[in-house]
Amino acid sequence: MRQADQRQEPAAYERLVYKNASEYHYMKISLIFEKEGKRLEAAFFKQLIISALRDLYGEVGAAFPFDVLKFDEASLTAILRVYSSGLVKLWSALTLLGSYHNESCAVRVTQVSPFLLALSGNSRELVLN
Amino acid sequence: MHPELQQSPRNILVFEKSNFMNEKSRHDLHVLKHYFNYKVSVFIPECGILPSELNDAISRFTKYYLVKDLPVHELLEEECLEKTVKKGRFYALSYNRRIDQDDVVAILPTGQMILSVNKDTYEQLGLEGKESQYTHKQPMRYVVTVDLTDKSMLPGSKRYNRVLWALKEKVPVKMDFLLARHSTEANEGGMLPSCLSQYHCRELQASISTQKLSSLPYPVLCSCDIRGEGYCEPHQFLEWLGAVTMEIDCNNDATSFMSTYSCPEQHNTLSQALLCSITGLLLPEDIQSLLEKLRSYFEQPKLTSWLSLVVHGFADSPVSWGMEEHGFHKGGENFYGFVVFGNQDYWLHMGTGANDGCPP
């Protein structure tokens, strides 16, 4: 692989522009409970979001997949991946999510981007105090 | 189901392929015109320790300053202008201000001062500006551009006095600023002018973190194949790079409940890799030097045939590349990434969000 690259001719210039071609959108969210110190397992967290989607859009409306790419049990923060066509539904369901097993909670959406890479560089997290 | 529910914010990804040795290669231009950079990530496959040349390049990144509660008109005072803007390569950006709701001020290294202000501030300021490109039907945001190097802005001139009066008397705006100036002269670069020392200032160095990764699946890349036919499609590659940077598992089954994400097909496994992240107010000149050092990484034979450099812009900067207006819709992403190949070929990805023009 390395030697093959070195023998190739230098690449000619080429440019491609993709508009709205990102298949997925990515969300960085955190779940906040009224009572502090609550922990939740990853599977229950995903099930909570699925039931929020079902409550809002019904079985058919909520029948689209999303991934919990990463979940931190201690801080209850997660990174979700959803098809771009499902972003509005997922985001609205998260906004209206109000309780888990009769305990009040809310979801704070920290960042949304069509690029997962952009989630790793959020300048709004820069704290210099 | 309403079709509006299936819409998502606009995004643009530009993907360029070229060679660093090409006379017409614009890689320097793309780096130098992206003025306000928040984070740089370097990913080197099959590498356990950061090479000393790269370490030196990173440790030489220009220091920057956080100045709290600085009245904006102070940056226009004659003494300050002489020591900052007139000397060139001076960068200033408001800190902790959100471009979708607050007033944001920036000074570009070309000497332009950009004020991205909401409607009330614009009407009170009384300076000539234009509506933001990304505003509602009723304009809620305006952009005022003042060329501080123009002869109409010489201290004492009519326009200079008017701008100074607007910022001092009409709307005495105060905000926290991040300031830096790139200089090639030793002991001169980055020093704060004395006119600003009366305010609460802190000198800061870019913060660096290094992480060693192991047993990592990675996509097979071919520098000549930019469409990803047979190899890795651009969005999939960027997704994988994001997953690596954020320590996301790339080995999930398609039937897994939690996540079905896996590394793009046609992949091998890295025994080790290095991820180095630098955050702060990072100047394009320093990033350009780092890119030069990364190019020379392949002068010695290496186990890997490529490495990656990703640069994230500030989400709340009023410009993305050059004078192109940047806004924050559902996100403020404006990033670019180089994939440097051993034969000096490169890929350049430039990504922007809804409230952005097409990258250059």
mmCIF file of C-alpha atoms in Angstrom, chain B:
data_model
loop_
_atom_site.group_PDB
_atom_site.id
_atom_site.type_symbol
_atom_site.label_atom_id
_atom_site.label_comp_id
_atom_site.label_asym_id
_atom_site.label_seq_id
_atom_site.Cartn_x
_atom_site.Cartn_y
_atom_site.Cartn_z
ATOM 1 C CA MET B 1 -46.734 12.508 7.450
ATOM 2 C CA HIS B 2 -45.864 16.124 6.743
ATOM 3 C CA PRO B 3 -42.829 16.452 4.458
ATOM 4 C CA GLU B 4 -41.512 19.314 6.627
ATOM 5 C CA LEU B 5 -40.838 16.781 9.365
ATOM 6 C CA GLN B 6 -38.331 15.064 7.136
ATOM 7 C CA GLN B 7 -36.315 18.152 6.307
ATOM 8 C CA SER B 8 -33.000 18.846 7.928
ATOM 9 C CA PRO B 9 -30.758 21.915 7.954
ATOM 10 C CA ARG B 10 -28.630 22.534 4.900
ATOM 11 C CA ASN B 11 -25.016 21.424 4.938
ATOM 12 C CA ILE B 12 -22.186 21.581 2.454
ATOM 13 C CA LEU B 13 -19.092 19.427 2.156
ATOM 14 C CA VAL B 14 -16.395 20.362 -0.333
ATOM 15 C CA PHE B 15 -13.889 17.672 -1.146
ATOM 16 C CA GLU B 16 -10.714 18.592 -3.038
ATOM 17 C CA LYS B 17 -7.914 16.357 -4.159
ATOM 18 C CA SER B 18 -4.551 17.635 -5.274
ATOM 19 C CA ASN B 19 -0.834 17.378 -4.629
ATOM 20 C CA PHE B 20 1.163 19.762 -2.444
ATOM 21 C CA MET B 21 3.758 20.105 -5.189
ATOM 22 C CA ASN B 22 1.160 21.318 -7.728
ATOM 23 C CA GLU B 23 1.927 24.947 -8.554
ATOM 24 C CA LYS B 24 -1.728 25.869 -8.410
ATOM 25 C CA SER B 25 -2.455 24.020 -5.181
ATOM 26 C CA ARG B 26 -4.477 26.298 -2.902
ATOM 27 C CA HIS B 27 -3.811 24.516 0.354
ATOM 28 C CA ASP B 28 -1.918 27.497 1.830
ATOM 29 C CA LEU B 29 -4.731 29.842 0.902
ATOM 30 C CA HIS B 30 -7.387 27.672 2.514
ATOM 31 C CA VAL B 31 -5.392 27.479 5.756
ATOM 32 C CA LEU B 32 -4.435 31.159 5.941
ATOM 33 C CA LYS B 33 -7.901 32.462 5.140
ATOM 34 C CA HIS B 34 -9.605 30.496 7.887
ATOM 35 C CA TYR B 35 -8.882 33.059 10.560
ATOM 36 C CA PHE B 36 -10.449 31.905 13.801
ATOM 37 C CA ASN B 37 -9.557 28.356 14.717
ATOM 38 C CA TYR B 38 -10.576 26.708 17.961
ATOM 39 C CA LYS B 39 -9.244 23.175 17.764
ATOM 40 C CA VAL B 40 -6.674 21.266 15.767
ATOM 41 C CA SER B 41 -6.577 17.441 15.835
ATOM 42 C CA VAL B 42 -3.727 15.440 14.385
ATOM 43 C CA PHE B 43 -4.270 11.718 13.807
ATOM 44 C CA ILE B 44 -1.243 9.622 12.900
ATOM 45 C CA PRO B 45 -1.790 5.894 12.273
ATOM 46 C CA GLU B 46 0.884 3.424 13.370
ATOM 47 C CA CYS B 47 2.558 5.939 15.635
ATOM 48 C CA GLY B 48 3.056 5.635 19.373
ATOM 49 C CA ILE B 49 4.929 8.811 20.311
ATOM 50 C CA LEU B 50 4.557 12.297 18.908
ATOM 51 C CA PRO B 51 7.648 12.984 16.775
ATOM 52 C CA SER B 52 9.899 15.703 18.188
ATOM 53 C CA GLU B 53 9.539 17.988 15.134
ATOM 54 C CA LEU B 54 5.765 17.995 15.538
ATOM 55 C CA ASN B 55 6.077 18.510 19.274
ATOM 56 C CA ASP B 56 8.317 21.541 18.645
ATOM 57 C CA ALA B 57 5.925 22.969 16.058
ATOM 58 C CA ILE B 58 3.001 22.621 18.477
ATOM 59 C CA SER B 59 4.865 24.076 21.440
ATOM 60 C CA ARG B 60 5.708 27.126 19.315
ATOM 61 C CA PHE B 61 2.036 27.986 18.757
ATOM 62 C CA THR B 62 1.515 31.693 19.432
ATOM 63 C CA LYS B 63 0.294 32.625 22.896
ATOM 64 C CA TYR B 64 -3.033 34.421 23.044
ATOM 65 C CA TYR B 65 -4.712 36.695 25.573
ATOM 66 C CA LEU B 66 -8.075 36.766 27.279
ATOM 67 C CA VAL B 67 -9.016 40.356 28.110
ATOM 68 C CA LYS B 68 -12.149 40.757 30.208
ATOM 69 C CA ASP B 69 -14.670 43.590 29.901
ATOM 70 C CA LEU B 70 -12.747 45.410 27.231
ATOM 71 C CA PRO B 71 -14.651 48.362 25.736
ATOM 72 C CA VAL B 72 -14.617 47.869 21.969
ATOM 73 C CA HIS B 73 -13.601 51.486 21.316
ATOM 74 C CA GLU B 74 -10.259 50.854 23.079
ATOM 75 C CA LEU B 75 -9.216 48.697 20.143
ATOM 76 C CA LEU B 76 -9.710 51.738 17.916
ATOM 77 C CA GLU B 77 -7.676 54.168 19.994
ATOM 78 C CA GLU B 78 -4.698 55.450 18.042
ATOM 79 C CA GLU B 79 -2.017 53.927 20.271
ATOM 80 C CA CYS B 80 -3.693 50.522 20.227
ATOM 81 C CA LEU B 81 -4.170 50.585 16.458
ATOM 82 C CA GLU B 82 -0.471 51.365 15.918
ATOM 83 C CA LYS B 83 0.640 48.438 18.031
ATOM 84 C CA THR B 84 -1.894 45.879 16.816
ATOM 85 C CA VAL B 85 -3.777 46.287 13.553
ATOM 86 C CA LYS B 86 -1.204 48.481 11.769
ATOM 87 C CA LYS B 87 1.535 45.926 12.455
ATOM 88 C CA GLY B 88 -0.512 43.245 10.723
ATOM 89 C CA ARG B 89 -1.508 39.640 11.538
ATOM 90 C CA PHE B 90 -3.561 40.737 14.546
ATOM 91 C CA TYR B 91 -6.570 38.628 15.499
ATOM 92 C CA ALA B 92 -9.351 39.575 17.894
ATOM 93 C CA LEU B 93 -12.588 37.711 18.563
ATOM 94 C CA SER B 94 -15.198 38.214 21.249
ATOM 95 C CA TYR B 95 -15.255 35.418 23.778
ATOM 96 C CA ASN B 96 -18.355 33.855 25.303
ATOM 97 C CA ARG B 97 -20.641 35.586 22.855
ATOM 98 C CA ARG B 98 -23.102 33.699 20.705
ATOM 99 C CA ILE B 99 -23.506 34.882 17.149
ATOM 100 C CA ASP B 100 -27.155 33.814 16.970
ATOM 101 C CA GLN B 101 -28.230 35.934 19.919
ATOM 102 C CA ASP B 102 -25.511 38.401 21.020
ATOM 103 C CA ASP B 103 -23.367 41.077 19.421
ATOM 104 C CA VAL B 104 -20.057 39.706 18.201
ATOM 105 C CA VAL B 105 -16.973 41.710 17.254
ATOM 106 C CA ALA B 106 -13.915 40.447 15.425
ATOM 107 C CA ILE B 107 -10.806 41.981 13.925
ATOM 108 C CA LEU B 108 -9.349 40.128 10.982
ATOM 109 C CA PRO B 109 -5.618 40.047 10.203
ATOM 110 C CA THR B 110 -6.353 42.043 7.064
ATOM 111 C CA GLY B 111 -7.332 44.986 9.272
ATOM 112 C CA GLN B 112 -11.097 44.683 8.906
ATOM 113 C CA MET B 113 -13.266 45.024 11.972
ATOM 114 C CA ILE B 114 -16.507 43.076 11.745
ATOM 115 C CA LEU B 115 -19.410 43.877 14.056
ATOM 116 C CA SER B 116 -22.226 41.338 13.831
ATOM 117 C CA VAL B 117 -24.970 42.997 15.832
ATOM 118 C CA ASN B 118 -28.644 42.541 16.513
ATOM 119 C CA LYS B 119 -31.242 45.033 15.282
ATOM 120 C CA ASP B 120 -31.403 47.181 18.414
ATOM 121 C CA THR B 121 -27.646 47.632 18.643
ATOM 122 C CA TYR B 122 -27.431 48.418 14.928
ATOM 123 C CA GLU B 123 -30.078 51.107 15.136
ATOM 124 C CA GLN B 124 -28.454 52.678 18.184
ATOM 125 C CA LEU B 125 -24.942 52.555 16.716
ATOM 126 C CA GLY B 126 -25.961 54.451 13.604
ATOM 127 C CA LEU B 127 -23.124 53.050 11.514
ATOM 128 C CA GLU B 128 -23.599 51.916 7.949
ATOM 129 C CA GLY B 129 -23.842 48.186 7.553
ATOM 130 C CA LYS B 130 -25.816 45.575 5.696
ATOM 131 C CA GLU B 131 -28.367 42.947 6.634
ATOM 132 C CA SER B 132 -26.989 39.581 7.517
ATOM 133 C CA GLN B 133 -27.375 37.029 4.726
ATOM 134 C CA TYR B 134 -28.875 34.631 7.222
ATOM 135 C CA THR B 135 -31.572 36.632 8.839
ATOM 136 C CA HIS B 136 -35.333 36.306 8.903
ATOM 137 C CA LYS B 137 -37.803 38.049 6.580
ATOM 138 C CA GLN B 138 -37.683 40.912 9.081
ATOM 139 C CA PRO B 139 -33.944 41.527 9.400
ATOM 140 C CA MET B 140 -32.821 40.791 12.955
ATOM 141 C CA ARG B 141 -29.068 40.844 12.443
ATOM 142 C CA TYR B 142 -26.778 43.291 10.714
ATOM 143 C CA VAL B 143 -23.099 43.213 9.831
ATOM 144 C CA VAL B 144 -20.997 46.367 9.977
ATOM 145 C CA THR B 145 -17.564 46.165 8.371
ATOM 146 C CA VAL B 146 -14.950 48.823 9.087
ATOM 147 C CA ASP B 147 -11.639 48.749 7.228
ATOM 148 C CA LEU B 148 -9.180 49.978 9.835
ATOM 149 C CA THR B 149 -6.357 50.202 7.298
ATOM 150 C CA ASP B 150 -8.266 52.406 4.866
ATOM 151 C CA LYS B 151 -7.193 56.064 4.663
ATOM 152 C CA SER B 152 -10.716 57.148 5.575
ATOM 153 C CA MET B 153 -10.092 55.544 8.976
ATOM 154 C CA LEU B 154 -6.912 57.460 9.763
ATOM 155 C CA PRO B 155 -7.082 58.788 13.346
ATOM 156 C CA GLY B 156 -8.611 62.261 13.268
ATOM 157 C CA SER B 157 -10.554 61.729 10.055
ATOM 158 C CA LYS B 158 -14.321 62.204 9.910
ATOM 159 C CA ARG B 159 -15.218 58.537 9.556
ATOM 160 C CA TYR B 160 -12.792 57.469 12.274
ATOM 161 C CA ASN B 161 -14.263 59.991 14.689
ATOM 162 C CA ARG B 162 -17.776 58.843 13.892
ATOM 163 C CA VAL B 163 -16.992 55.156 14.448
ATOM 164 C CA LEU B 164 -15.143 55.954 17.665
ATOM 165 C CA TRP B 165 -18.002 58.136 18.885
ATOM 166 C CA ALA B 166 -20.568 55.425 18.078
ATOM 167 C CA LEU B 167 -18.652 52.805 20.037
ATOM 168 C CA LYS B 168 -17.676 55.127 22.894
ATOM 169 C CA GLU B 169 -20.726 57.335 23.422
ATOM 170 C CA LYS B 170 -23.741 55.865 21.644
ATOM 171 C CA VAL B 171 -23.345 52.178 22.432
ATOM 172 C CA PRO B 172 -20.385 51.689 24.766
ATOM 173 C CA VAL B 173 -20.087 47.957 24.157
ATOM 174 C CA LYS B 174 -17.872 45.983 26.504
ATOM 175 C CA MET B 175 -17.038 42.349 26.018
ATOM 176 C CA ASP B 176 -14.423 39.724 26.716
ATOM 177 C CA PHE B 177 -11.949 39.298 23.902
ATOM 178 C CA LEU B 178 -9.447 36.730 22.753
ATOM 179 C CA LEU B 179 -6.479 38.519 21.182
ATOM 180 C CA ALA B 180 -3.346 37.309 19.447
ATOM 181 C CA ARG B 181 -0.783 38.594 16.999
ATOM 182 C CA HIS B 182 1.484 36.424 14.943
ATOM 183 C CA SER B 183 5.032 37.612 14.598
ATOM 184 C CA THR B 184 8.140 35.969 13.251
ATOM 185 C CA GLU B 185 10.383 38.203 15.348
ATOM 186 C CA ALA B 186 11.570 36.582 18.542
ATOM 187 C CA ASN B 187 10.310 38.109 21.811
ATOM 188 C CA GLU B 188 7.896 40.297 19.954
ATOM 189 C CA GLY B 189 5.137 37.981 18.891
ATOM 190 C CA GLY B 190 1.964 37.833 20.932
ATOM 191 C CA MET B 191 2.779 40.644 23.352
ATOM 192 C CA LEU B 192 -0.193 42.619 24.516
ATOM 193 C CA PRO B 193 -0.013 46.353 23.805
ATOM 194 C CA SER B 194 0.376 48.453 26.937
ATOM 195 C CA CYS B 195 -2.834 50.374 26.202
ATOM 196 C CA LEU B 196 -4.810 47.246 27.099
ATOM 197 C CA SER B 197 -2.877 46.288 30.211
ATOM 198 C CA GLN B 198 -5.210 48.361 32.434
ATOM 199 C CA TYR B 199 -7.874 45.695 31.865
ATOM 200 C CA HIS B 200 -7.948 42.246 33.378
ATOM 201 C CA CYS B 201 -5.677 40.252 31.021
ATOM 202 C CA ARG B 202 -4.454 36.719 31.079
ATOM 203 C CA GLU B 203 -1.833 35.244 28.845
ATOM 204 C CA LEU B 204 -2.769 31.768 27.695
ATOM 205 C CA GLN B 205 -1.054 28.963 25.878
ATOM 206 C CA ALA B 206 -2.871 26.520 23.601
ATOM 207 C CA SER B 207 -3.771 23.424 25.613
ATOM 208 C CA ILE B 208 -2.468 20.154 24.212
ATOM 209 C CA SER B 209 -3.617 16.609 24.880
ATOM 210 C CA THR B 210 -2.228 13.426 23.391
ATOM 211 C CA GLN B 211 -3.909 10.065 23.313
ATOM 212 C CA LYS B 212 -2.575 6.712 22.207
ATOM 213 C CA LEU B 213 -5.134 4.421 20.601
ATOM 214 C CA SER B 214 -4.763 0.730 19.906
ATOM 215 C CA SER B 215 -6.491 -2.076 17.987
ATOM 216 C CA LEU B 216 -8.446 0.332 15.884
ATOM 217 C CA PRO B 217 -10.274 -0.640 12.676
ATOM 218 C CA TYR B 218 -9.504 1.898 9.969
ATOM 219 C CA PRO B 219 -10.743 2.318 6.395
ATOM 220 C CA VAL B 220 -8.462 1.593 3.486
ATOM 221 C CA LEU B 221 -7.812 4.787 1.549
ATOM 222 C CA CYS B 222 -6.553 5.372 -1.955
ATOM 223 C CA SER B 223 -5.449 8.926 -2.746
ATOM 224 C CA CYS B 224 -6.690 8.713 -6.329
ATOM 225 C CA ASP B 225 -10.196 7.590 -5.391
ATOM 226 C CA ILE B 226 -12.075 10.575 -3.986
ATOM 227 C CA ARG B 227 -15.559 9.399 -4.782
ATOM 228 C CA GLY B 228 -15.098 6.367 -2.602
ATOM 229 C CA GLU B 229 -15.873 3.898 -5.360
ATOM 230 C CA GLY B 230 -14.506 0.693 -3.973
ATOM 231 C CA TYR B 231 -12.986 2.467 -1.014
ATOM 232 C CA CYS B 232 -14.306 4.875 1.557
ATOM 233 C CA GLU B 233 -16.896 7.527 0.662
ATOM 234 C CA PRO B 234 -16.022 11.051 1.978
ATOM 235 C CA HIS B 235 -18.903 11.320 4.491
ATOM 236 C CA GLN B 236 -18.145 7.820 5.797
ATOM 237 C CA PHE B 237 -14.480 8.717 6.219
ATOM 238 C CA LEU B 238 -15.319 11.885 8.153
ATOM 239 C CA GLU B 239 -17.780 9.916 10.279
ATOM 240 C CA TRP B 240 -15.066 7.376 11.086
ATOM 241 C CA LEU B 241 -12.597 10.147 11.932
ATOM 242 C CA GLY B 242 -15.179 11.729 14.239
ATOM 243 C CA ALA B 243 -15.812 8.358 15.880
ATOM 244 C CA VAL B 244 -12.090 7.887 16.524
ATOM 245 C CA THR B 245 -11.726 11.417 17.946
ATOM 246 C CA MET B 246 -14.653 10.900 20.299
ATOM 247 C CA GLU B 247 -13.735 7.342 21.327
ATOM 248 C CA ILE B 248 -16.835 5.813 19.812
ATOM 249 C CA ASP B 249 -16.898 2.053 19.348
ATOM 250 C CA CYS B 250 -16.502 1.123 15.672
ATOM 251 C CA ASN B 251 -17.138 -2.582 16.063
ATOM 252 C CA ASN B 252 -20.890 -2.903 16.480
ATOM 253 C CA ASP B 253 -23.008 -5.602 14.899
ATOM 254 C CA ALA B 254 -25.788 -4.674 12.532
ATOM 255 C CA THR B 255 -28.220 -6.320 14.944
ATOM 256 C CA SER B 256 -27.023 -4.545 18.080
ATOM 257 C CA PHE B 257 -29.712 -2.662 20.051
ATOM 258 C CA MET B 258 -27.637 0.318 21.149
ATOM 259 C CA SER B 259 -25.625 1.182 18.057
ATOM 260 C CA THR B 260 -25.160 -0.308 14.632
ATOM 261 C CA TYR B 261 -22.217 1.895 13.723
ATOM 262 C CA SER B 262 -19.195 0.113 12.342
ATOM 263 C CA CYS B 263 -16.078 1.089 10.459
ATOM 264 C CA PRO B 264 -16.643 1.435 6.686
ATOM 265 C CA GLU B 265 -16.157 -1.741 4.657
ATOM 266 C CA GLN B 266 -12.686 -2.444 3.304
ATOM 267 C CA HIS B 267 -10.900 -1.898 6.527
ATOM 268 C CA ASN B 268 -7.780 -3.110 8.280
ATOM 269 C CA THR B 269 -6.795 -2.905 11.921
ATOM 270 C CA LEU B 270 -4.272 -0.475 13.315
ATOM 271 C CA SER B 271 -2.073 -1.799 16.069
ATOM 272 C CA GLN B 272 -1.598 1.712 17.409
ATOM 273 C CA ALA B 273 -2.328 5.326 16.516
ATOM 274 C CA LEU B 274 -1.735 8.746 17.975
ATOM 275 C CA LEU B 275 -4.362 11.447 18.412
ATOM 276 C CA CYS B 276 -3.110 14.885 19.409
ATOM 277 C CA SER B 277 -5.575 17.720 20.117
ATOM 278 C CA ILE B 278 -4.748 21.397 20.544
ATOM 279 C CA THR B 279 -7.347 23.940 21.656
ATOM 280 C CA GLY B 280 -7.354 27.686 22.117
ATOM 281 C CA LEU B 281 -7.201 30.660 19.751
ATOM 282 C CA LEU B 282 -5.024 29.027 17.120
ATOM 283 C CA LEU B 283 -3.552 31.178 14.381
ATOM 284 C CA PRO B 284 -3.560 30.096 10.729
ATOM 285 C CA GLU B 285 0.182 30.783 10.423
ATOM 286 C CA ASP B 286 0.934 28.260 13.185
ATOM 287 C CA ILE B 287 -1.384 25.717 11.556
ATOM 288 C CA GLN B 288 0.404 26.266 8.251
ATOM 289 C CA SER B 289 3.760 25.500 9.921
ATOM 290 C CA LEU B 290 2.274 22.393 11.489
ATOM 291 C CA LEU B 291 1.007 21.255 8.094
ATOM 292 C CA GLU B 292 4.487 21.699 6.631
ATOM 293 C CA LYS B 293 5.920 19.521 9.402
ATOM 294 C CA LEU B 294 3.235 16.897 8.824
ATOM 295 C CA ARG B 295 4.148 16.818 5.139
ATOM 296 C CA SER B 296 7.764 16.152 6.032
ATOM 297 C CA TYR B 297 6.697 13.282 8.339
ATOM 298 C CA PHE B 298 6.887 11.007 5.289
ATOM 299 C CA GLU B 299 10.470 11.912 4.420
ATOM 300 C CA GLN B 300 11.482 8.859 6.413
ATOM 301 C CA PRO B 301 9.802 5.526 5.601
ATOM 302 C CA LYS B 302 6.718 5.041 7.744
ATOM 303 C CA LEU B 303 4.313 2.199 8.409
ATOM 304 C CA THR B 304 1.357 4.328 7.446
ATOM 305 C CA SER B 305 0.636 5.873 4.073
ATOM 306 C CA TRP B 306 -1.510 8.732 5.355
ATOM 307 C CA LEU B 307 -2.221 10.963 8.319
ATOM 308 C CA SER B 308 -4.900 13.496 9.086
ATOM 309 C CA LEU B 309 -5.090 17.093 10.302
ATOM 310 C CA VAL B 310 -8.508 18.509 11.221
ATOM 311 C CA VAL B 311 -9.095 22.165 12.118
ATOM 312 C CA HIS B 312 -12.324 23.391 13.704
ATOM 313 C CA GLY B 313 -13.337 27.015 13.450
ATOM 314 C CA PHE B 314 -15.050 28.968 16.206
ATOM 315 C CA ALA B 315 -18.798 28.372 16.052
ATOM 316 C CA ASP B 316 -19.430 32.045 16.913
ATOM 317 C CA SER B 317 -16.987 33.666 14.530
ATOM 318 C CA PRO B 318 -18.641 36.196 12.174
ATOM 319 C CA VAL B 319 -16.603 34.880 9.224
ATOM 320 C CA SER B 320 -15.621 31.428 8.025
ATOM 321 C CA TRP B 321 -13.109 31.732 5.163
ATOM 322 C CA GLY B 322 -11.931 35.210 4.202
ATOM 323 C CA MET B 323 -14.854 37.626 4.432
ATOM 324 C CA GLU B 324 -17.521 34.952 3.915
ATOM 325 C CA GLU B 325 -20.242 35.516 6.511
ATOM 326 C CA HIS B 326 -20.719 32.713 9.025
ATOM 327 C CA GLY B 327 -23.756 32.167 11.181
ATOM 328 C CA PHE B 328 -25.169 29.699 13.650
ATOM 329 C CA HIS B 329 -28.392 27.982 12.622
ATOM 330 C CA LYS B 330 -28.679 24.598 14.324
ATOM 331 C CA GLY B 331 -24.893 24.422 14.525
ATOM 332 C CA GLY B 332 -21.860 26.612 13.872
ATOM 333 C CA GLU B 333 -19.614 24.081 12.223
ATOM 334 C CA ASN B 334 -16.950 25.410 9.883
ATOM 335 C CA PHE B 335 -14.094 22.981 9.766
ATOM 336 C CA TYR B 336 -11.561 21.658 7.330
ATOM 337 C CA GLY B 337 -9.407 18.558 7.305
ATOM 338 C CA PHE B 338 -6.366 17.476 5.362
ATOM 339 C CA VAL B 339 -5.524 13.860 4.686
ATOM 340 C CA VAL B 340 -1.833 13.934 3.813
ATOM 341 C CA PHE B 341 -0.516 10.992 1.819
ATOM 342 C CA GLY B 342 3.068 9.794 1.681
ATOM 343 C CA ASN B 343 3.478 10.839 -1.955
ATOM 344 C CA GLN B 344 2.449 14.454 -1.071
ATOM 345 C CA ASP B 345 -1.032 13.965 -2.470
ATOM 346 C CA TYR B 346 -3.688 15.411 -0.228
ATOM 347 C CA TRP B 347 -7.397 15.397 0.288
ATOM 348 C CA LEU B 348 -9.049 18.482 1.690
ATOM 349 C CA HIS B 349 -12.514 18.329 3.229
ATOM 350 C CA MET B 350 -14.242 21.598 4.095
ATOM 351 C CA GLY B 351 -17.560 21.389 5.898
ATOM 352 C CA THR B 352 -20.051 24.120 6.730
ATOM 353 C CA GLY B 353 -23.569 24.292 8.060
ATOM 354 C CA ALA B 354 -26.801 26.034 7.139
ATOM 355 C CA ASN B 355 -25.815 29.646 7.765
ATOM 356 C CA ASP B 356 -22.656 29.548 5.685
ATOM 357 C CA GLY B 357 -21.630 30.059 2.116
ATOM 358 C CA CYS B 358 -19.882 27.424 0.087
ATOM 359 C CA PRO B 359 -16.242 27.021 1.217
ATOM 360 C CA PRO B 360 -13.757 28.489 -1.284
#
